[in-house]
Structure formats: C-alpha cells, structure tokens
C-alpha cells in the first residue's frame, strides 16, 4: 500500500532538522533488519523522540509504526497524520486493543516502535521498562532492536520551552544488535536484558556527544550523576 502520508512527513522532518542545523550522528542502523518484523525499543527524553527513532531506520529503507497515546490521535492536526502513517493508538485503560494491533503489524512484517519507559524521563536517566515490548516480540517471533538517543532533550522536552532556533544542537543515535526474545524465557528476564543493552547504548551516546554545557545555566540537560542539574530520579518521583 502506498505511503501517501508517511514519506512526505519524513521529508518535512528532515527539512526542519536541516533548517535547525541539527548535527545528527547515527551509528548502528545496519542492526535494523531490511525486511520482516521487529520491535524497535528506545529511551524517551523528548517529545520528538519518535521522529529521531524513525530516522534511524531510514538507511535500511524501513518505516516504523509507533505505539503512541491515543490523545495524539484525537488532536485535529496530529490525529490525521498519525492515522495516515499507520501508527498505533494506545488507550491506557484498554491496552489490549493496542497490543493486538501491534501484534498484527509485527506478524505482517512491520517494525513497531516502543518506548518501554512509557513517559518522558525528566531526569534523562533510564526509568524501569514495562514488559510489553518483550511480550510482543515473543508472541510475534521477532527480535527486539535496542537503541538510545541523546541530545533530543535539548530541542524539546517536558517542562522546558522548545528550542526551534538554529542552535546547531547535536543529536546522537546509537542502535544495538538484536536481542532475541525466546518463548521459553520470562518476559521480565528479557526486559531486564533489553534495558541493560539500552543503558549501554545510552552511555555510549553520552560519551560520543560532542559538546558540553556552555555555562552553569546550560547544565539542565545533563543528568545529576554526570554532574548536571537535571533532577535525580528520586526528585522527579517526589515532585509528582
């Protein structure tokens, strides 16, 4: 079926990133299969992460169907676009429908994108992972592809004004080797292994990141354990 909506949206995103002069450094895209189903799993630090996660699959000529909260589908602007790109709405109260939809997509050879932390991490560290991605991969008989993003929080994240100025912000993307999801293992054990892999990729992306904060006012995007002023996971929990 022709991708009448997805490809123009990708083109528009690439044009926007070029206008913003984002420096995107992607490594490991070859780990995304050129054909067949897979669950692409990423950390979540920005409102734009689904776009950057999708970009990582473009070198393999793949389009990613993301699981996203249903409120995005109800929005008058984003709704038609999300449906046109065949993304998967998730109603937190009735998750079974989204799960079935994702399973069908995987079995038909699609790549499904999942953020297993469920919400943006305001500490910019990895939160605990929900086991849905592992269960989907097990049931569909497809691999999990771990990946990590860094720098996207500087463009637009929760609780901060978006930075759509031509700010030359670097974005680092690292994609890891597939993690198998055998049916004779507990989804929880696979999820722990997957989270460890994403953590390794996140640390690799942070090490490779080419800039440091300009001054004391610019340390907000660096996690506390790396010397920045982002809230710790405990502080985030206390504030909710």
PDB file of N, CA, C and O in Angstrom, residues 125-156:
ATOM      1  N   UNK A 125      17.646   9.908  32.739  1.00  0.00           N
ATOM      2  CA  UNK A 125      18.226   8.583  33.001  1.00  0.00           C
ATOM      3  C   UNK A 125      17.144   7.561  32.653  1.00  0.00           C
ATOM      4  O   UNK A 125      15.970   7.916  32.506  1.00  0.00           O
ATOM      5  N   UNK A 126      17.549   6.290  32.528  1.00  0.00           N
ATOM      6  CA  UNK A 126      16.576   5.254  32.174  1.00  0.00           C
ATOM      7  C   UNK A 126      15.661   4.930  33.345  1.00  0.00           C
ATOM      8  O   UNK A 126      16.132   4.623  34.442  1.00  0.00           O
ATOM      9  N   UNK A 127      14.358   4.993  33.114  1.00  0.00           N
ATOM     10  CA  UNK A 127      13.395   4.539  34.112  1.00  0.00           C
ATOM     11  C   UNK A 127      13.222   3.023  33.956  1.00  0.00           C
ATOM     12  O   UNK A 127      13.835   2.406  33.088  1.00  0.00           O
ATOM     13  N   UNK A 128      12.373   2.430  34.790  1.00  0.00           N
ATOM     14  CA  UNK A 128      12.123   0.990  34.630  1.00  0.00           C
ATOM     15  C   UNK A 128      11.342   0.768  33.335  1.00  0.00           C
ATOM     16  O   UNK A 128      10.624   1.656  32.867  1.00  0.00           O
ATOM     17  N   UNK A 129      11.527  -0.422  32.746  1.00  0.00           N
ATOM     18  CA  UNK A 129      10.872  -0.769  31.484  1.00  0.00           C
ATOM     19  C   UNK A 129       9.619  -1.592  31.752  1.00  0.00           C
ATOM     20  O   UNK A 129       9.639  -2.510  32.563  1.00  0.00           O
ATOM     21  N   UNK A 130       8.558  -1.300  31.035  1.00  0.00           N
ATOM     22  CA  UNK A 130       7.380  -2.178  31.040  1.00  0.00           C
ATOM     23  C   UNK A 130       7.684  -3.362  30.119  1.00  0.00           C
ATOM     24  O   UNK A 130       8.486  -3.238  29.190  1.00  0.00           O
ATOM     25  N   UNK A 131       7.049  -4.505  30.370  1.00  0.00           N
ATOM     26  CA  UNK A 131       7.429  -5.740  29.672  1.00  0.00           C
ATOM     27  C   UNK A 131       6.709  -5.951  28.338  1.00  0.00           C
ATOM     28  O   UNK A 131       6.920  -6.957  27.667  1.00  0.00           O
ATOM     29  N   UNK A 132       5.853  -4.994  27.934  1.00  0.00           N
ATOM     30  CA  UNK A 132       5.060  -5.170  26.719  1.00  0.00           C
ATOM     31  C   UNK A 132       5.883  -5.425  25.465  1.00  0.00           C
ATOM     32  O   UNK A 132       5.510  -6.255  24.622  1.00  0.00           O
ATOM     33  N   UNK A 133       7.012  -4.718  25.311  1.00  0.00           N
ATOM     34  CA  UNK A 133       7.850  -4.884  24.110  1.00  0.00           C
ATOM     35  C   UNK A 133       8.365  -6.320  24.021  1.00  0.00           C
ATOM     36  O   UNK A 133       8.316  -6.941  22.948  1.00  0.00           O
ATOM     37  N   UNK A 134       8.836  -6.852  25.154  1.00  0.00           N
ATOM     38  CA  UNK A 134       9.345  -8.227  25.167  1.00  0.00           C
ATOM     39  C   UNK A 134       8.227  -9.223  24.861  1.00  0.00           C
ATOM     40  O   UNK A 134       8.423 -10.180  24.092  1.00  0.00           O
ATOM     41  N   UNK A 135       7.046  -9.005  25.431  1.00  0.00           N
ATOM     42  CA  UNK A 135       5.928  -9.926  25.192  1.00  0.00           C
ATOM     43  C   UNK A 135       5.494  -9.907  23.730  1.00  0.00           C
ATOM     44  O   UNK A 135       5.204 -10.951  23.147  1.00  0.00           O
ATOM     45  N   UNK A 136       5.486  -8.705  23.137  1.00  0.00           N
ATOM     46  CA  UNK A 136       5.145  -8.600  21.711  1.00  0.00           C
ATOM     47  C   UNK A 136       6.141  -9.369  20.852  1.00  0.00           C
ATOM     48  O   UNK A 136       5.756 -10.124  19.943  1.00  0.00           O
ATOM     49  N   UNK A 137       7.441  -9.169  21.134  1.00  0.00           N
ATOM     50  CA  UNK A 137       8.480  -9.842  20.348  1.00  0.00           C
ATOM     51  C   UNK A 137       8.373 -11.357  20.497  1.00  0.00           C
ATOM     52  O   UNK A 137       8.501 -12.102  19.515  1.00  0.00           O
ATOM     53  N   UNK A 138       8.108 -11.826  21.728  1.00  0.00           N
ATOM     54  CA  UNK A 138       7.945 -13.267  21.961  1.00  0.00           C
ATOM     55  C   UNK A 138       6.789 -13.828  21.148  1.00  0.00           C
ATOM     56  O   UNK A 138       6.919 -14.833  20.452  1.00  0.00           O
ATOM     57  N   UNK A 139       5.643 -13.141  21.249  1.00  0.00           N
ATOM     58  CA  UNK A 139       4.429 -13.675  20.630  1.00  0.00           C
ATOM     59  C   UNK A 139       4.491 -13.610  19.099  1.00  0.00           C
ATOM     60  O   UNK A 139       3.963 -14.484  18.409  1.00  0.00           O
ATOM     61  N   UNK A 140       5.145 -12.574  18.577  1.00  0.00           N
ATOM     62  CA  UNK A 140       5.238 -12.422  17.119  1.00  0.00           C
ATOM     63  C   UNK A 140       6.433 -13.177  16.536  1.00  0.00           C
ATOM     64  O   UNK A 140       6.536 -13.331  15.313  1.00  0.00           O
ATOM     65  N   UNK A 141       7.343 -13.649  17.417  1.00  0.00           N
ATOM     66  CA  UNK A 141       8.527 -14.362  16.933  1.00  0.00           C
ATOM     67  C   UNK A 141       9.499 -13.452  16.193  1.00  0.00           C
ATOM     68  O   UNK A 141      10.071 -13.818  15.162  1.00  0.00           O
ATOM     69  N   UNK A 142       9.677 -12.207  16.716  1.00  0.00           N
ATOM     70  CA  UNK A 142      10.574 -11.242  16.072  1.00  0.00           C
ATOM     71  C   UNK A 142      11.620 -10.749  17.072  1.00  0.00           C
ATOM     72  O   UNK A 142      11.420 -10.868  18.281  1.00  0.00           O
ATOM     73  N   UNK A 143      12.730 -10.185  16.587  1.00  0.00           N
ATOM     74  CA  UNK A 143      13.744  -9.671  17.517  1.00  0.00           C
ATOM     75  C   UNK A 143      13.388  -8.303  18.082  1.00  0.00           C
ATOM     76  O   UNK A 143      12.574  -7.563  17.517  1.00  0.00           O
ATOM     77  N   UNK A 144      14.017  -7.973  19.198  1.00  0.00           N
ATOM     78  CA  UNK A 144      13.969  -6.631  19.775  1.00  0.00           C
ATOM     79  C   UNK A 144      15.234  -5.896  19.325  1.00  0.00           C
ATOM     80  O   UNK A 144      16.332  -6.451  19.394  1.00  0.00           O
ATOM     81  N   UNK A 145      15.086  -4.664  18.856  1.00  0.00           N
ATOM     82  CA  UNK A 145      16.254  -3.875  18.447  1.00  0.00           C
ATOM     83  C   UNK A 145      16.396  -2.720  19.437  1.00  0.00           C
ATOM     84  O   UNK A 145      15.565  -1.806  19.465  1.00  0.00           O
ATOM     85  N   UNK A 146      17.454  -2.751  20.286  1.00  0.00           N
ATOM     86  CA  UNK A 146      17.621  -1.682  21.268  1.00  0.00           C
ATOM     87  C   UNK A 146      18.298  -0.460  20.652  1.00  0.00           C
ATOM     88  O   UNK A 146      19.145  -0.587  19.753  1.00  0.00           O
ATOM     89  N   UNK A 147      17.920   0.709  21.104  1.00  0.00           N
ATOM     90  CA  UNK A 147      18.605   1.914  20.648  1.00  0.00           C
ATOM     91  C   UNK A 147      18.541   2.990  21.722  1.00  0.00           C
ATOM     92  O   UNK A 147      17.757   2.882  22.675  1.00  0.00           O
ATOM     93  N   UNK A 148      19.390   4.022  21.579  1.00  0.00           N
ATOM     94  CA  UNK A 148      19.404   5.119  22.550  1.00  0.00           C
ATOM     95  C   UNK A 148      19.595   6.441  21.826  1.00  0.00           C
ATOM     96  O   UNK A 148      20.310   6.525  20.823  1.00  0.00           O
ATOM     97  N   UNK A 149      18.925   7.454  22.358  1.00  0.00           N
ATOM     98  CA  UNK A 149      19.005   8.816  21.832  1.00  0.00           C
ATOM     99  C   UNK A 149      19.635   9.714  22.883  1.00  0.00           C
ATOM    100  O   UNK A 149      19.378   9.547  24.080  1.00  0.00           O
ATOM    101  N   UNK A 150      20.428  10.679  22.436  1.00  0.00           N
ATOM    102  CA  UNK A 150      20.954  11.678  23.373  1.00  0.00           C
ATOM    103  C   UNK A 150      21.038  13.026  22.666  1.00  0.00           C
ATOM    104  O   UNK A 150      21.442  13.092  21.500  1.00  0.00           O
ATOM    105  N   UNK A 151      20.630  14.085  23.362  1.00  0.00           N
ATOM    106  CA  UNK A 151      20.639  15.426  22.792  1.00  0.00           C
ATOM    107  C   UNK A 151      19.259  15.901  22.385  1.00  0.00           C
ATOM    108  O   UNK A 151      19.027  17.108  22.251  1.00  0.00           O
ATOM    109  N   UNK A 152      18.332  14.956  22.193  1.00  0.00           N
ATOM    110  CA  UNK A 152      16.982  15.356  21.762  1.00  0.00           C
ATOM    111  C   UNK A 152      16.274  16.180  22.842  1.00  0.00           C
ATOM    112  O   UNK A 152      15.422  17.012  22.525  1.00  0.00           O
ATOM    113  N   UNK A 153      16.673  15.968  24.118  1.00  0.00           N
ATOM    114  CA  UNK A 153      16.042  16.726  25.202  1.00  0.00           C
ATOM    115  C   UNK A 153      16.358  18.221  25.091  1.00  0.00           C
ATOM    116  O   UNK A 153      15.638  19.063  25.622  1.00  0.00           O
ATOM    117  N   UNK A 154      17.429  18.567  24.394  1.00  0.00           N
ATOM    118  CA  UNK A 154      17.806  19.979  24.244  1.00  0.00           C
ATOM    119  C   UNK A 154      16.923  20.696  23.219  1.00  0.00           C
ATOM    120  O   UNK A 154      16.904  21.920  23.177  1.00  0.00           O
ATOM    121  N   UNK A 155      16.217  19.931  22.387  1.00  0.00           N
ATOM    122  CA  UNK A 155      15.343  20.533  21.372  1.00  0.00           C
ATOM    123  C   UNK A 155      13.956  20.795  21.964  1.00  0.00           C
ATOM    124  O   UNK A 155      13.420  21.893  21.869  1.00  0.00           O
ATOM    125  N   UNK A 156      13.373  19.748  22.631  1.00  0.00           N
ATOM    126  CA  UNK A 156      12.020  19.935  23.192  1.00  0.00           C
ATOM    127  C   UNK A 156      11.728  18.802  24.155  1.00  0.00           C
ATOM    128  O   UNK A 156      11.585  17.652  23.745  1.00  0.00           O
TER     129      UNK A 156
END
